[in-house]
C-alpha positions in Angstrom: 2.7 16.8 -95.3 1.6 19.1 -92.5 0.6 17.7 -89.1 -3.1 17.7 -88.3 -3.8 20.0 -85.3 -4.9 18.1 -82.2 -7.9 19.0 -80.3 -7.4 20.4 -76.8 -7.3 17.6 -74.2 -6.7 14.8 -76.8 -3.4 13.9 -75.1 -5.0 13.0 -71.7 -4.8 9.5 -70.4 -8.3 8.4 -69.3 -7.0 5.8 -66.9 -4.7 8.3 -65.1 -7.5 10.8 -65.0 -9.8 8.3 -63.4 -7.2 7.3 -60.8 -6.6 11.0 -60.0 -10.3 11.7 -59.7 -10.7 8.8 -57.3 -7.7 9.9 -55.2 -9.2 13.4 -55.0 -12.6 12.0 -53.9 -10.8 9.8 -51.3 -8.8 12.8 -49.9 -12.0 14.8 -49.8 -13.7 12.4 -47.4 -10.6 11.6 -45.2 -11.7 14.1 -42.5 -15.2 12.9 -42.7 -14.2 9.3 -42.1 -11.8 10.2 -39.3 -14.6 12.2 -37.5 -16.9 9.2 -38.0 -14.5 6.7 -36.5 -13.8 8.9 -33.5 -17.5 9.5 -32.9 -18.1 5.8 -33.1 -15.3 5.1 -30.6 -16.7 7.8 -28.3 -20.2 6.3 -28.6 -18.9 2.8 -27.9 -17.1 4.0 -24.7 -20.1 6.0 -23.5 -22.4 3.1 -24.1 -20.1 0.7 -22.4 -19.8 2.9 -19.2 -23.5 3.4 -19.1 -24.1 -0.3 -19.6 -22.0 -1.1 -16.4 -23.7 1.6 -14.4 -27.1 0.2 -15.4 -25.9 -3.3 -14.4 -24.7 -1.9 -11.0 -28.1 -0.3 -10.4 -30.0 -3.4 -11.3 -27.7 -5.7 -9.4 -27.9 -3.4 -6.3 -31.7 -3.9 -6.2 -31.3 -7.6 -6.7 -28.8 -8.0 -3.8 -31.1 -5.9 -1.4 -34.2 -7.9 -2.5 -32.5 -11.3 -2.2 -31.0 -10.5 1.2 -34.5 -10.3 2.8 -35.6 -13.6 1.5 -35.0 -16.5 3.9 -35.0 -18.9 0.9 -32.0 -17.3 -0.5 -29.8 -18.0 2.6 -29.0 -21.7 1.9 -26.0 -23.3 3.4 -23.7 -22.6 0.5 -24.6 -18.9 0.5 -24.1 -18.7 4.3 -20.7 -20.4 3.9 -19.6 -17.9 1.2 -20.8 -15.0 3.3 -18.8 -16.3 6.3 -15.6 -16.9 4.4 -15.7 -13.4 2.7 -16.6 -11.7 5.9 -13.7 -13.3 7.7 -11.4 -12.3 4.8 -12.6 -8.7 4.7 -12.6 -8.0 8.5 -10.1 -10.5 9.8 -7.7 -9.9 7.0 -8.0 -6.2 6.8 -8.1 -5.4 10.6 -4.5 -4.8 11.0 -4.1 -2.7 7.9 -7.1 -0.7 8.9 -5.8 0.1 12.4 -2.4 0.8 11.1 -3.8 3.2 8.5 -6.0 4.9 11.2 -3.0 5.3 13.3 -1.1 7.0 10.6 -4.1 9.2 9.9 -4.2 10.2 13.6 -0.6 11.1 13.5 -0.7 13.0 10.2 -4.2 14.6 10.3 -5.9 14.5 13.7 -2.9 15.6 15.9 -2.0 18.4 13.4 -5.7 19.6 13.3 -5.8 19.7 17.1 -2.4 21.6 17.3 -3.3 24.3 14.7 -6.8 24.9 16.0 -5.3 25.3 19.5 -2.6 27.6 18.1 -5.3 29.7 16.4 -7.5 29.9 19.5 -10.2 27.7 17.9 -10.0 24.8 20.2 -13.8 24.7 20.6 -14.1 23.8 17.0 -11.9 20.7 17.3 -14.8 18.2 17.5 -16.8 19.5 14.6 -13.7 19.8 12.4 -12.6 16.2 13.2 -16.1 14.9 12.5 -16.6 16.7 9.2 -13.1 16.2 7.9 -11.7 12.9 9.3 -14.7 10.8 10.0 -17.1 11.9 7.3 -14.6 12.5 4.4 -11.2 10.9 4.9 -12.3 7.7 6.6 -14.8 6.4 4.0 -12.4 7.0 1.2 -9.4 5.3 2.8 -11.5 2.4 4.0 -13.0 2.0 0.5 -9.5 2.1 -1.0 -8.2 -0.6 1.4 -11.3 -2.8 0.7 -10.8 -2.3 -3.0 -7.1 -3.1 -3.0 -7.2 -6.0 -0.7 -10.5 -7.8 -1.1 -12.1 -6.1 -4.1 -9.3 -7.1 -6.5 -9.5 -10.7 -5.1 -13.1 -10.9 -6.1 -12.3 -9.5 -9.5 -9.6 -12.1 -10.0 -11.6 -15.1 -8.7 -14.8 -14.4 -10.5 -13.0 -13.3 -13.6 -11.0 -16.6 -13.8 -14.2 -18.5 -13.2 -16.0 -16.6 -16.0 -13.2 -16.9 -18.6 -12.5 -20.5 -17.6 -16.2 -21.6 -18.2 -17.0 -22.5 -14.6 -19.7 -19.9 -14.4 -21.3 -21.3 -17.5 -21.2 -24.8 -16.0 -22.8 -23.6 -12.9 -25.7 -22.1 -14.9 -26.0 -25.3 -16.9 -26.5 -27.2 -13.7 -29.2 -24.9 -12.6 -27.2 -22.9 -10.1 -27.4 -19.2 -9.9 -24.0 -17.4 -9.7 -25.6 -14.2 -8.7 -27.2 -15.7 -5.6 -24.3 -18.0 -4.7 -21.4 -15.6 -5.3 -22.5 -11.9 -5.8 -25.1 -11.7 -2.9 -23.1 -13.1 -0.1 -19.9 -11.3 -1.1 -21.5 -8.0 -1.5 -23.3 -8.2 1.9 -20.0 -9.3 3.5 -18.3 -6.3 2.0 -21.2 -4.1 3.4 -20.7 -5.4 6.9 -17.0 -5.2 6.6 -17.1 -1.6 5.3 -19.1 -0.4 8.4 -17.0 -2.3 10.9 -13.6 -1.3 9.5 -14.9 2.3 9.1 -15.8 2.6 12.7 -12.5 1.0 13.8 -10.5 3.3 11.5 -12.2 6.4 12.9 -11.7 5.3 16.6 -8.0 4.5 15.9 -7.4 7.8 14.2 -9.1 9.9 16.9 -7.4 8.0 19.7 -3.9 8.2 18.1 -4.4 12.0 17.5 -5.4 12.5 21.2 -2.4 10.5 22.4 0.1 12.5 20.2 -1.5 15.8 21.3 -1.5 14.8 25.0 2.2 13.7 24.8 3.2 17.0 23.1 1.2 19.0 25.7 -1.3 20.6 23.2 -4.3 19.3 25.2 -4.6 18.3 28.9 -8.1 17.0 29.0 -8.6 13.3 29.8 -9.5 10.9 26.9 -13.2 10.6 27.8 -13.6 14.4 27.8 -12.0 14.5 24.3 -14.3 11.8 22.9 -17.3 13.5 24.6 -16.5 16.8 22.8 -16.3 14.9 19.6 -19.6 13.1 20.1 -21.4 16.3 21.2 -20.1 18.0 18.0 -22.0 15.4 15.9 -25.3 16.6 14.5 -28.4 14.4 14.3 -27.7 13.8 10.6 -24.2 12.7 11.3 -25.5 9.6 13.2 -27.2 8.6 10.0 -24.9 9.8 7.4 -21.5 8.5 8.7 -22.7 4.9 9.2 -24.6 5.0 5.9 -21.5 6.1 4.1 -19.4 3.3 5.4 -22.2 0.8 4.5 -22.6 2.2 1.0 -18.8 2.3 0.3 -18.5 -1.4 1.3 -21.6 -2.3 -0.7 -20.5 -0.7 -4.0 -16.9 -1.9 -3.7 -18.0 -5.5 -3.2 -20.7 -5.4 -5.9 -18.5 -3.6 -8.4 -15.7 -6.2 -8.0 -18.1 -9.1 -8.4 -19.8 -7.6 -11.5 -16.5 -6.8 -13.1 -15.3 -10.4 -12.8 -18.6 -11.8 -14.0 -18.8 -9.5 -17.1 -15.3 -10.6 -18.3 -15.1 -11.9 -21.8 -13.0 -14.7 -23.3 -10.5 -12.1 -24.5 -9.8 -10.9 -20.9 -7.0 -11.9 -18.6 -5.5 -10.6 -15.4 -3.7 -7.9 -17.3 -7.0 -6.4 -18.4 -9.3 -7.3 -15.5 -7.2 -5.9 -12.6 -6.7 -2.4 -14.0 -10.4 -2.3 -15.1 -11.6 -3.4 -11.6 -9.3 -1.0 -9.7 -10.3 2.1 -11.9 -14.0 1.2 -11.6 -13.8 0.7 -7.9 -11.9 3.9 -7.3 -14.4 5.9 -9.4 -17.3 4.3 -7.4 -15.7 5.1 -4.0 -15.1 8.7 -5.1 -18.6 9.1 -6.5 -20.2 7.8 -3.4 -18.1 10.3 -1.3 -19.1 13.2 -3.5 -22.8 12.2 -3.6 -22.9 12.1 0.2 -21.2 15.4 0.5 -23.3 17.5 -2.0 -26.0 18.9 0.3 -25.3 17.1 3.6 
């Protein structure tokens, strides 16, 4: 008996063909799914960063508004303001003066020396104001505030938030923003201005002493400071204090908000790097914004 010829494709397994087809369809859309996942991650990251920026803007207006209301300054708020101010200024005074002294040795004295060597001694005052006082001082003061006191606010408020104490305060009718954020932010603001002025004075005085000892300059100290003050423009009298005030304000507010926005999944290992990176970006952003057209 002769074998019956089989039709083409009759020996195919329909189960294997269906599995192969589904595998091909899956492979066809792997790139599409990968792009979708990456775009979703990028969107979440962008939305999260914009979310914190919007919180910063709203909270900034809230702090300014509440600071002018006499009703906001209750005894507990005044106490929190005093404790934070003592910690910011009293605790950071030695570090600020020491850092200013190092800046005077490394930057101010070298600037005076090289300007005198190049025959540009008349530009010493303007260079020191534009470089040391306006640019270097706010950044270094902001970093010191962030590292010493800003991280402390992140830790304290973050632990209060994750531990449920902030929620308990709200359940009792207490406002954590008024009791914690407002006084701490204003204390950082005053501290930023005070430490910035002390830092600038220590840097300039140390630079003068080093230059006088080395024989680069022979003018008395009051003549040196007079030349520096004369080199300041009318805008410098507004911009330099405002820059110190703004740096202290944003460092204090950013640290408080980072702690208050902590979730139940956060701990110190996630809060501290987040708070430091945010604070450093805020300090640099403020410095750049003030230096754009000024």
